[in-house]
DNA sequence: CGAATATCAGTGACACTGAAATTA
DNA sequence: CTAATTTCAGTGGCACTGATATTC
C-alpha cells in the first residue's frame, strides 16, 4: 500500500468516470430504446448470452455487480418482455435458473446492430491501441474485491 | 472514421465502465454519507470549488454534463444544506450565479479527507503510471462533442 | 421576434435496505 | 441450527422531458 497516493488525481479520475459513464449510458440507451430495452437490460441480456446454459439469479447478480434482490427485479422485467425465462433448478430447489428465450437471442442480435451508430460517437476518438489499453486498465480496476460492499447508491 | 471498429471490444468496455462506475459511486458514497453528502453532490461541490467566483447554473450544468433543469435541482439541494448560495447576476438579469458558502468550503476540505479510505480500495490496484494513463484516455473520450444529446437516461 | 436562462412539475431507470420464506 | 437462495415491499438518488416566465 503505497503511502503516496495522488488523491487529487483520483478525484479527477472519479469525475471523469462519472462523465464517461453517463455519456455511454445515454448514447447506448438512445440506440436501445427503439428495441424496447434499457441500458441495464441490455447489459443483463449480454451476460445471459455469455453462458449457453441458464444460470442462477445469484450468478447473474454477481456478474452485473448488483445485489441479488435487484437481479430478481431485472429478471422479472426481462421475463415479462419475453426475453428470458425462469426454470427450476433440479439439483437445488432453493435456486432458480434464468436463461434467454429465442426472442431474447433474436433481440440480442439486433442489439449489436443498433449499437454501431453510437459506438463511433462514444469511442471514436480512441484508436485501437488506446481502446485496448483502456480495456486492460478497467479490467485491473474491476478485479478488485467486493472491497466496498454493495449498498450506498 | 475507421471502418474496422471492434464492436465486441467496445461492448466489453461499456460493461466495464458500468461496473467501475457503480463501484466508485458506492465506495465514494459510503465515505460521503457521514458528511450528509451524496456522490453527485460531492461532484457539484468540487466543480464549484474550481472557480473562485460564482458561476451560472448553465455553466454548472455543462461541467457536470447534465441538463440545466437538473442543475437547478442540485443547487436547490445544496442551498438548502447551506453549502451553496444563489446571487443575482448584475450584468444579466436572466441568469443566477451560484457559489460555495463558507460552510461549503469547509465541508469540501473534510470531503478530501474522507475519500482517502475508499481511494485505496478503488484505485489501489493501479500504479501511478497506470492511473495517469487512465486519466488521459478518459480525457480523450470525454472531449467528444455533445454527440449524443443528453436525454436518454 | 427569436434565442437564451432558469424554473415548475412530473417521470423513468435502477440500485439499495430490511424482512420473510424455502431448502441445503 | 446455521447458511444460502430468492422473493416481497419500500426507498433513495438522480437524470430526463415538456412547458412557462423573464430577459437579452
mmCIF file of C-alpha atoms (C1' of nucleotides) in Angstrom:
data_model
loop_
_atom_site.group_PDB
_atom_site.id
_atom_site.type_symbol
_atom_site.label_atom_id
_atom_site.label_comp_id
_atom_site.label_asym_id
_atom_site.label_seq_id
_atom_site.Cartn_x
_atom_site.Cartn_y
_atom_site.Cartn_z
ATOM 1 C CA UNK A 1 0.000 0.000 0.000
ATOM 2 C CA UNK A 2 1.858 2.979 -1.332
ATOM 3 C CA UNK A 3 1.782 5.929 1.031
ATOM 4 C CA UNK A 4 1.914 8.418 -1.747
ATOM 5 C CA UNK A 5 -1.414 8.016 -3.435
ATOM 6 C CA UNK A 6 -2.245 11.007 -5.538
ATOM 7 C CA UNK A 7 -5.663 11.847 -4.203
ATOM 8 C CA UNK A 8 -6.180 14.810 -6.423
ATOM 9 C CA UNK A 9 -5.635 12.647 -9.459
ATOM 10 C CA UNK A 10 -8.044 10.051 -8.173
ATOM 11 C CA UNK A 11 -10.723 12.618 -7.555
ATOM 12 C CA UNK A 12 -10.224 13.780 -11.090
ATOM 13 C CA UNK A 13 -10.475 10.295 -12.484
ATOM 14 C CA UNK A 14 -13.602 9.753 -10.435
ATOM 15 C CA UNK A 15 -15.140 12.812 -12.068
ATOM 16 C CA UNK A 16 -14.157 11.558 -15.456
ATOM 17 C CA UNK A 17 -15.711 8.195 -14.794
ATOM 18 C CA UNK A 18 -18.991 9.815 -13.927
ATOM 19 C CA UNK A 19 -18.943 11.860 -17.100
ATOM 20 C CA UNK A 20 -17.943 8.973 -19.308
ATOM 21 C CA UNK A 21 -20.427 6.591 -17.778
ATOM 22 C CA UNK A 22 -23.418 8.851 -18.263
ATOM 23 C CA UNK A 23 -22.404 9.609 -21.805
ATOM 24 C CA UNK A 24 -22.119 5.967 -22.637
ATOM 25 C CA UNK A 25 -25.383 5.245 -20.917
ATOM 26 C CA UNK A 26 -27.197 7.989 -22.775
ATOM 27 C CA UNK A 27 -25.736 7.070 -26.128
ATOM 28 C CA UNK A 28 -26.420 3.400 -25.711
ATOM 29 C CA UNK A 29 -29.904 3.944 -24.323
ATOM 30 C CA UNK A 30 -30.805 6.023 -27.337
ATOM 31 C CA UNK A 31 -29.916 3.166 -29.635
ATOM 32 C CA UNK A 32 -31.640 0.591 -27.491
ATOM 33 C CA UNK A 33 -34.866 2.497 -26.962
ATOM 34 C CA UNK A 34 -36.389 1.544 -30.335
ATOM 35 C CA UNK A 35 -35.873 -2.059 -29.297
ATOM 36 C CA UNK A 36 -37.751 -1.500 -26.075
ATOM 37 C CA UNK A 37 -34.639 -2.072 -23.990
ATOM 38 C CA UNK A 38 -32.901 -0.006 -21.358
ATOM 39 C CA UNK A 39 -29.164 0.150 -20.849
ATOM 40 C CA UNK A 40 -29.178 -2.176 -17.856
ATOM 41 C CA UNK A 41 -31.459 -4.633 -19.552
ATOM 42 C CA UNK A 42 -29.079 -4.751 -22.459
ATOM 43 C CA UNK A 43 -26.277 -5.469 -20.044
ATOM 44 C CA UNK A 44 -28.186 -8.300 -18.443
ATOM 45 C CA UNK A 45 -29.014 -9.802 -21.803
ATOM 46 C CA UNK A 46 -25.381 -9.823 -22.738
ATOM 47 C CA UNK A 47 -24.429 -11.569 -19.543
ATOM 48 C CA UNK A 48 -27.046 -14.249 -20.069
ATOM 49 C CA UNK A 49 -25.823 -14.717 -23.603
ATOM 50 C CA UNK A 50 -22.304 -15.435 -22.439
ATOM 51 C CA UNK A 51 -23.463 -18.659 -20.834
ATOM 52 C CA UNK A 52 -25.190 -21.070 -23.026
ATOM 53 C CA UNK A 53 -26.837 -22.720 -20.077
ATOM 54 C CA UNK A 54 -29.301 -20.974 -17.780
ATOM 55 C CA UNK A 55 -27.663 -19.542 -14.678
ATOM 56 C CA UNK A 56 -28.765 -18.796 -11.155
ATOM 57 C CA UNK A 57 -30.101 -15.400 -10.124
ATOM 58 C CA UNK A 58 -27.208 -15.070 -7.735
ATOM 59 C CA UNK A 59 -24.753 -15.700 -10.515
ATOM 60 C CA UNK A 60 -26.386 -13.050 -12.668
ATOM 61 C CA UNK A 61 -26.244 -10.620 -9.764
ATOM 62 C CA UNK A 62 -22.548 -11.271 -9.302
ATOM 63 C CA UNK A 63 -21.825 -10.701 -12.978
ATOM 64 C CA UNK A 64 -23.749 -7.453 -13.014
ATOM 65 C CA UNK A 65 -22.216 -6.489 -9.691
ATOM 66 C CA UNK A 66 -25.582 -5.800 -8.111
ATOM 67 C CA UNK A 67 -27.348 -7.341 -5.096
ATOM 68 C CA UNK A 68 -29.483 -10.457 -5.698
ATOM 69 C CA UNK A 69 -32.696 -8.632 -4.950
ATOM 70 C CA UNK A 70 -32.000 -6.238 -7.788
ATOM 71 C CA UNK A 71 -31.305 -9.118 -10.110
ATOM 72 C CA UNK A 72 -34.679 -10.590 -9.249
ATOM 73 C CA UNK A 73 -36.352 -7.379 -10.346
ATOM 74 C CA UNK A 74 -34.337 -7.364 -13.541
ATOM 75 C CA UNK A 75 -35.351 -10.919 -14.349
ATOM 76 C CA UNK A 76 -38.977 -10.027 -13.664
ATOM 77 C CA UNK A 77 -38.737 -7.350 -16.301
ATOM 78 C CA UNK A 78 -36.951 -9.500 -18.859
ATOM 79 C CA UNK A 79 -39.405 -12.294 -18.289
ATOM 80 C CA UNK A 80 -42.405 -10.040 -18.768
ATOM 81 C CA UNK A 81 -40.852 -8.844 -22.004
ATOM 82 C CA UNK A 82 -40.474 -12.439 -23.100
ATOM 83 C CA UNK A 83 -36.705 -12.192 -23.366
ATOM 84 C CA UNK A 84 -35.719 -14.529 -20.563
ATOM 85 C CA UNK A 85 -37.376 -17.307 -18.643
ATOM 86 C CA UNK A 86 -37.064 -18.939 -15.256
ATOM 87 C CA UNK A 87 -36.825 -22.639 -14.721
ATOM 88 C CA UNK A 88 -36.465 -24.610 -11.516
ATOM 89 C CA UNK A 89 -33.040 -25.960 -10.728
ATOM 90 C CA UNK A 90 -33.475 -29.725 -10.411
ATOM 91 C CA UNK A 91 -30.399 -30.106 -8.259
ATOM 92 C CA UNK A 92 -31.200 -27.385 -5.723
ATOM 93 C CA UNK A 93 -34.765 -26.471 -5.090
ATOM 94 C CA UNK A 94 -33.804 -23.194 -3.485
ATOM 95 C CA UNK A 95 -32.497 -21.798 -6.686
ATOM 96 C CA UNK A 96 -33.974 -20.667 -9.955
ATOM 97 C CA UNK A 97 -32.223 -20.775 -13.294
ATOM 98 C CA UNK A 98 -32.537 -17.970 -15.799
ATOM 99 C CA UNK A 99 -31.857 -18.229 -19.489
ATOM 100 C CA UNK A 100 -32.573 -16.384 -22.697
ATOM 101 C CA UNK A 101 -35.620 -17.249 -24.744
ATOM 102 C CA UNK A 102 -35.450 -17.418 -28.517
ATOM 103 C CA UNK A 103 -36.880 -13.938 -28.538
ATOM 104 C CA UNK A 104 -34.103 -12.796 -26.248
ATOM 105 C CA UNK A 105 -31.472 -14.240 -28.519
ATOM 106 C CA UNK A 106 -33.040 -12.633 -31.552
ATOM 107 C CA UNK A 107 -33.143 -9.250 -29.874
ATOM 108 C CA UNK A 108 -29.546 -9.605 -28.831
ATOM 109 C CA UNK A 109 -28.534 -9.816 -32.450
ATOM 110 C CA UNK A 110 -30.458 -6.669 -33.309
ATOM 111 C CA UNK A 111 -28.845 -5.003 -30.321
ATOM 112 C CA UNK A 112 -25.380 -5.482 -31.684
ATOM 113 C CA UNK A 113 -26.518 -3.869 -34.924
ATOM 114 C CA UNK A 114 -28.120 -0.947 -33.181
ATOM 115 C CA UNK A 115 -25.061 -0.096 -31.180
ATOM 116 C CA UNK A 116 -22.871 0.624 -34.139
ATOM 117 C CA UNK A 117 -24.010 4.192 -34.510
ATOM 118 C CA UNK A 118 -23.370 5.404 -31.002
ATOM 119 C CA UNK A 119 -20.143 3.475 -30.810
ATOM 120 C CA UNK A 120 -18.446 5.879 -33.148
ATOM 121 C CA UNK A 121 -19.601 8.900 -31.180
ATOM 122 C CA UNK A 122 -18.579 7.400 -27.874
ATOM 123 C CA UNK A 123 -15.306 5.678 -28.607
ATOM 124 C CA UNK A 124 -14.359 7.068 -31.980
ATOM 125 C CA UNK A 125 -11.708 9.309 -30.538
ATOM 126 C CA UNK A 126 -9.706 6.362 -29.307
ATOM 127 C CA UNK A 127 -7.633 4.329 -31.707
ATOM 128 C CA UNK A 128 -7.469 0.561 -31.479
ATOM 129 C CA UNK A 129 -4.493 0.560 -29.196
ATOM 130 C CA UNK A 130 -5.902 3.126 -26.815
ATOM 131 C CA UNK A 131 -9.149 1.237 -26.612
ATOM 132 C CA UNK A 132 -7.271 -1.920 -25.837
ATOM 133 C CA UNK A 133 -5.234 -0.197 -23.149
ATOM 134 C CA UNK A 134 -8.386 1.201 -21.627
ATOM 135 C CA UNK A 135 -9.931 -2.223 -21.580
ATOM 136 C CA UNK A 136 -6.976 -3.660 -19.720
ATOM 137 C CA UNK A 137 -6.859 -0.897 -17.148
ATOM 138 C CA UNK A 138 -10.549 -1.252 -16.423
ATOM 139 C CA UNK A 139 -10.045 -4.944 -16.076
ATOM 140 C CA UNK A 140 -7.413 -4.419 -13.423
ATOM 141 C CA UNK A 141 -9.616 -1.993 -11.560
ATOM 142 C CA UNK A 142 -12.657 -4.203 -11.612
ATOM 143 C CA UNK A 143 -10.711 -7.206 -10.460
ATOM 144 C CA UNK A 144 -10.609 -5.607 -7.022
ATOM 145 C CA UNK A 145 -12.543 -7.451 -4.385
ATOM 146 C CA UNK A 146 -16.028 -6.619 -3.176
ATOM 147 C CA UNK A 147 -13.976 -4.216 -1.081
ATOM 148 C CA UNK A 148 -16.833 -1.777 -0.880
ATOM 149 C CA UNK A 149 -19.767 -3.984 -0.050
ATOM 150 C CA UNK A 150 -22.654 -3.045 -2.261
ATOM 151 C CA UNK A 151 -25.065 -0.715 -0.699
ATOM 152 C CA UNK A 152 -24.634 3.004 -0.901
ATOM 153 C CA UNK A 153 -26.325 4.166 -4.064
ATOM 154 C CA UNK B 1 -13.654 7.204 -39.223
ATOM 155 C CA UNK B 2 -12.072 3.801 -39.229
ATOM 156 C CA UNK B 3 -14.260 1.185 -40.838
ATOM 157 C CA UNK B 4 -12.924 -1.541 -38.670
ATOM 158 C CA UNK B 5 -14.215 -0.604 -35.276
ATOM 159 C CA UNK B 6 -14.080 -3.516 -32.933
ATOM 160 C CA UNK B 7 -17.639 -3.572 -31.682
ATOM 161 C CA UNK B 8 -17.178 -6.524 -29.445
ATOM 162 C CA UNK B 9 -14.388 -4.753 -27.656
ATOM 163 C CA UNK B 10 -16.475 -1.645 -27.265
ATOM 164 C CA UNK B 11 -19.345 -3.588 -25.801
ATOM 165 C CA UNK B 12 -16.937 -5.074 -23.351
ATOM 166 C CA UNK B 13 -15.524 -1.713 -22.395
ATOM 167 C CA UNK B 14 -19.049 -0.427 -21.957
ATOM 168 C CA UNK B 15 -19.709 -3.232 -19.493
ATOM 169 C CA UNK B 16 -16.553 -2.436 -17.650
ATOM 170 C CA UNK B 17 -17.473 1.194 -17.410
ATOM 171 C CA UNK B 18 -20.765 0.312 -15.835
ATOM 172 C CA UNK B 19 -19.091 -1.933 -13.294
ATOM 173 C CA UNK B 20 -16.352 0.531 -12.469
ATOM 174 C CA UNK B 21 -18.708 3.458 -12.218
ATOM 175 C CA UNK B 22 -21.048 1.800 -9.765
ATOM 176 C CA UNK B 23 -18.169 0.610 -7.650
ATOM 177 C CA UNK B 24 -16.695 4.063 -7.475
ATOM 178 C CA UNK B 25 -20.073 5.554 -6.741
ATOM 179 C CA UNK B 26 -20.754 3.090 -3.932
ATOM 180 C CA UNK B 27 -17.326 3.444 -2.401
ATOM 181 C CA UNK B 28 -17.371 7.213 -2.546
ATOM 182 C CA UNK B 29 -20.942 7.467 -1.309
ATOM 183 C CA UNK B 30 -20.081 5.395 1.702
ATOM 184 C CA UNK B 31 -17.365 7.839 2.679
ATOM 185 C CA UNK B 32 -19.516 10.853 1.966
ATOM 186 C CA UNK B 33 -22.597 9.671 3.799
ATOM 187 C CA UNK B 34 -21.365 10.652 7.269
ATOM 188 C CA UNK B 35 -20.942 14.151 5.887
ATOM 189 C CA UNK B 36 -24.526 14.193 4.687
ATOM 190 C CA UNK B 37 -23.463 14.290 1.056
ATOM 191 C CA UNK B 38 -24.279 12.114 -1.926
ATOM 192 C CA UNK B 39 -21.874 11.268 -4.710
ATOM 193 C CA UNK B 40 -23.358 13.759 -7.139
ATOM 194 C CA UNK B 41 -23.473 16.499 -4.565
ATOM 195 C CA UNK B 42 -19.817 15.938 -3.903
ATOM 196 C CA UNK B 43 -19.176 16.252 -7.599
ATOM 197 C CA UNK B 44 -21.060 19.518 -7.788
ATOM 198 C CA UNK B 45 -19.200 20.904 -4.810
ATOM 199 C CA UNK B 46 -15.907 20.130 -6.444
ATOM 200 C CA UNK B 47 -16.929 21.883 -9.627
ATOM 201 C CA UNK B 48 -18.000 24.981 -7.745
ATOM 202 C CA UNK B 49 -14.725 24.958 -5.880
ATOM 203 C CA UNK B 50 -12.742 25.035 -9.076
ATOM 204 C CA UNK B 51 -13.998 28.533 -9.795
ATOM 205 C CA UNK B 52 -13.386 31.085 -7.189
ATOM 206 C CA UNK B 53 -16.188 33.234 -8.477
ATOM 207 C CA UNK B 54 -19.840 32.180 -8.519
ATOM 208 C CA UNK B 55 -20.884 30.666 -11.831
ATOM 209 C CA UNK B 56 -24.139 30.410 -13.753
ATOM 210 C CA UNK B 57 -26.428 27.442 -13.395
ATOM 211 C CA UNK B 58 -25.896 26.684 -17.053
ATOM 212 C CA UNK B 59 -22.163 26.621 -16.579
ATOM 213 C CA UNK B 60 -22.500 24.212 -13.692
ATOM 214 C CA UNK B 61 -24.740 22.012 -15.803
ATOM 215 C CA UNK B 62 -22.192 21.955 -18.600
ATOM 216 C CA UNK B 63 -19.395 20.988 -16.222
ATOM 217 C CA UNK B 64 -21.443 18.195 -14.707
ATOM 218 C CA UNK B 65 -22.641 17.176 -18.156
ATOM 219 C CA UNK B 66 -26.284 17.299 -17.139
ATOM 220 C CA UNK B 67 -29.210 19.364 -18.414
ATOM 221 C CA UNK B 68 -29.782 22.784 -16.821
ATOM 222 C CA UNK B 69 -33.006 21.712 -15.190
ATOM 223 C CA UNK B 70 -31.142 19.037 -13.282
ATOM 224 C CA UNK B 71 -28.562 21.548 -12.176
ATOM 225 C CA UNK B 72 -31.334 23.732 -10.796
ATOM 226 C CA UNK B 73 -32.491 20.860 -8.641
ATOM 227 C CA UNK B 74 -28.951 20.180 -7.498
ATOM 228 C CA UNK B 75 -28.471 23.794 -6.487
ATOM 229 C CA UNK B 76 -31.770 23.700 -4.599
ATOM 230 C CA UNK B 77 -30.409 20.840 -2.554
ATOM 231 C CA UNK B 78 -27.022 22.395 -1.919
ATOM 232 C CA UNK B 79 -28.641 25.650 -0.973
ATOM 233 C CA UNK B 80 -30.997 24.004 1.498
ATOM 234 C CA UNK B 81 -27.994 22.296 3.050
ATOM 235 C CA UNK B 82 -26.296 25.646 3.367
ATOM 236 C CA UNK B 83 -23.399 24.634 1.137
ATOM 237 C CA UNK B 84 -24.011 26.939 -1.789
ATOM 238 C CA UNK B 85 -25.926 30.131 -2.370
ATOM 239 C CA UNK B 86 -27.549 31.917 -5.285
ATOM 240 C CA UNK B 87 -26.989 35.542 -6.121
ATOM 241 C CA UNK B 88 -28.407 37.599 -8.954
ATOM 242 C CA UNK B 89 -26.119 38.305 -11.855
ATOM 243 C CA UNK B 90 -25.909 42.092 -12.075
ATOM 244 C CA UNK B 91 -24.927 42.018 -15.731
ATOM 245 C CA UNK B 92 -27.686 39.712 -16.965
ATOM 246 C CA UNK B 93 -30.929 39.557 -15.106
ATOM 247 C CA UNK B 94 -31.880 36.265 -16.702
ATOM 248 C CA UNK B 95 -29.138 34.404 -15.007
ATOM 249 C CA UNK B 96 -28.386 33.345 -11.473
ATOM 250 C CA UNK B 97 -24.932 32.863 -10.041
ATOM 251 C CA UNK B 98 -24.074 30.021 -7.708
ATOM 252 C CA UNK B 99 -21.131 29.871 -5.385
ATOM 253 C CA UNK B 100 -19.962 27.975 -2.341
ATOM 254 C CA UNK B 101 -20.706 29.277 1.121
ATOM 255 C CA UNK B 102 -18.101 29.130 3.863
ATOM 256 C CA UNK B 103 -19.849 26.001 5.067
ATOM 257 C CA UNK B 104 -19.499 24.510 1.608
ATOM 258 C CA UNK B 105 -15.804 25.214 1.514
ATOM 259 C CA UNK B 106 -15.336 23.749 4.958
ATOM 260 C CA UNK B 107 -17.158 20.592 4.023
ATOM 261 C CA UNK B 108 -15.104 20.278 0.883
ATOM 262 C CA UNK B 109 -11.991 20.056 2.975
ATOM 263 C CA UNK B 110 -13.453 17.296 5.098
ATOM 264 C CA UNK B 111 -14.535 15.547 1.902
ATOM 265 C CA UNK B 112 -10.995 15.249 0.678
ATOM 266 C CA UNK B 113 -10.067 13.662 3.994
ATOM 267 C CA UNK B 114 -12.956 11.249 3.921
ATOM 268 C CA UNK B 115 -12.148 9.977 0.485
ATOM 269 C CA UNK B 116 -8.747 8.626 1.364
ATOM 270 C CA UNK B 117 -10.059 5.339 2.633
ATOM 271 C CA UNK B 118 -12.082 4.279 -0.339
ATOM 272 C CA UNK B 119 -9.451 5.540 -2.733
ATOM 273 C CA UNK B 120 -7.171 2.677 -1.862
ATOM 274 C CA UNK B 121 -9.885 0.093 -2.377
ATOM 275 C CA UNK B 122 -10.983 1.592 -5.688
ATOM 276 C CA UNK B 123 -7.760 2.568 -7.366
ATOM 277 C CA UNK B 124 -5.149 0.797 -5.311
ATOM 278 C CA UNK B 125 -4.590 -1.810 -7.963
ATOM 279 C CA UNK B 126 -3.313 0.754 -10.401
ATOM 280 C CA UNK B 127 0.159 2.179 -10.045
ATOM 281 C CA UNK B 128 0.876 5.847 -10.600
ATOM 282 C CA UNK B 129 1.599 5.425 -14.262
ATOM 283 C CA UNK B 130 -1.474 3.363 -14.968
ATOM 284 C CA UNK B 131 -3.643 5.867 -13.177
ATOM 285 C CA UNK B 132 -2.141 8.635 -15.208
ATOM 286 C CA UNK B 133 -2.708 6.740 -18.437
ATOM 287 C CA UNK B 134 -6.291 6.100 -17.467
ATOM 288 C CA UNK B 135 -6.795 9.762 -16.750
ATOM 289 C CA UNK B 136 -5.519 10.710 -20.178
ATOM 290 C CA UNK B 137 -7.656 8.174 -22.005
ATOM 291 C CA UNK B 138 -10.778 9.305 -20.195
ATOM 292 C CA UNK B 139 -9.900 12.840 -21.053
ATOM 293 C CA UNK B 140 -9.782 12.000 -24.728
ATOM 294 C CA UNK B 141 -13.100 10.179 -24.542
ATOM 295 C CA UNK B 142 -14.852 12.948 -22.711
ATOM 296 C CA UNK B 143 -13.571 15.575 -25.062
ATOM 297 C CA UNK B 144 -16.015 14.239 -27.614
ATOM 298 C CA UNK B 145 -18.767 16.634 -28.513
ATOM 299 C CA UNK B 146 -22.306 16.584 -27.145
ATOM 300 C CA UNK B 147 -22.576 13.985 -29.867
ATOM 301 C CA UNK B 148 -25.301 12.187 -28.017
ATOM 302 C CA UNK B 149 -27.531 14.988 -26.872
ATOM 303 C CA UNK B 150 -28.442 14.470 -23.261
ATOM 304 C CA UNK B 151 -31.698 12.828 -22.752
ATOM 305 C CA UNK B 152 -31.997 9.093 -22.565
ATOM 306 C CA UNK B 153 -31.373 8.074 -19.011
ATOM 307 C "C1'" DC C 1 -39.452 38.317 -32.708
ATOM 308 C "C1'" DG C 2 -36.192 34.517 -31.805
ATOM 309 C "C1'" DA C 3 -32.556 32.833 -28.572
ATOM 310 C "C1'" DA C 4 -31.002 32.123 -24.004
ATOM 311 C "C1'" DT C 5 -31.582 31.329 -18.883
ATOM 312 C "C1'" DA C 6 -33.673 29.423 -15.155
ATOM 313 C "C1'" DT C 7 -37.653 27.341 -13.027
ATOM 314 C "C1'" DC C 8 -42.035 24.312 -12.164
ATOM 315 C "C1'" DA C 9 -43.943 19.688 -12.293
ATOM 316 C "C1'" DG C 10 -43.838 15.049 -13.376
ATOM 317 C "C1'" DT C 11 -41.455 10.693 -14.908
ATOM 318 C "C1'" DG C 12 -38.304 6.907 -15.576
ATOM 319 C "C1'" DA C 13 -34.479 3.929 -14.676
ATOM 320 C "C1'" DC C 14 -32.194 1.475 -11.309
ATOM 321 C "C1'" DA C 15 -29.631 0.053 -7.280
ATOM 322 C "C1'" DC C 16 -30.260 -0.388 -2.139
ATOM 323 C "C1'" DT C 17 -32.159 -1.966 2.567
ATOM 324 C "C1'" DG C 18 -34.794 -4.989 5.752
ATOM 325 C "C1'" DA C 19 -37.652 -8.854 6.410
ATOM 326 C "C1'" DA C 20 -39.553 -13.350 5.257
ATOM 327 C "C1'" DA C 21 -39.930 -17.970 3.018
ATOM 328 C "C1'" DT C 22 -37.816 -22.128 1.395
ATOM 329 C "C1'" DT C 23 -34.381 -25.545 1.305
ATOM 330 C "C1'" DA C 24 -29.401 -27.252 1.939
ATOM 331 C "C1'" DC D 1 -29.410 -24.873 13.865
ATOM 332 C "C1'" DT D 2 -26.976 -22.074 10.521
ATOM 333 C "C1'" DA D 3 -26.158 -20.692 5.919
ATOM 334 C "C1'" DA D 4 -27.627 -19.946 1.241
ATOM 335 C "C1'" DT D 5 -31.045 -18.548 -2.340
ATOM 336 C "C1'" DT D 6 -34.768 -15.967 -3.776
ATOM 337 C "C1'" DT D 7 -38.515 -13.046 -3.231
ATOM 338 C "C1'" DC D 8 -41.667 -9.159 -1.183
ATOM 339 C "C1'" DA D 9 -42.187 -4.271 -0.229
ATOM 340 C "C1'" DG D 10 -40.479 0.173 0.174
ATOM 341 C "C1'" DT D 11 -36.826 3.865 -0.507
ATOM 342 C "C1'" DG D 12 -33.454 6.957 -2.391
ATOM 343 C "C1'" DG D 13 -30.527 9.136 -5.791
ATOM 344 C "C1'" DC D 14 -30.547 11.262 -9.943
ATOM 345 C "C1'" DA D 15 -31.013 12.498 -14.698
ATOM 346 C "C1'" DC D 16 -34.693 13.428 -18.270
ATOM 347 C "C1'" DT D 17 -38.783 15.713 -20.817
ATOM 348 C "C1'" DG D 18 -42.219 19.384 -21.658
ATOM 349 C "C1'" DA D 19 -43.944 23.756 -20.603
ATOM 350 C "C1'" DT D 20 -43.513 28.533 -18.832
ATOM 351 C "C1'" DA D 21 -41.752 33.175 -17.350
ATOM 352 C "C1'" DT D 22 -38.013 36.588 -17.906
ATOM 353 C "C1'" DT D 23 -34.751 38.913 -20.166
ATOM 354 C "C1'" DC D 24 -31.399 39.713 -23.946
#
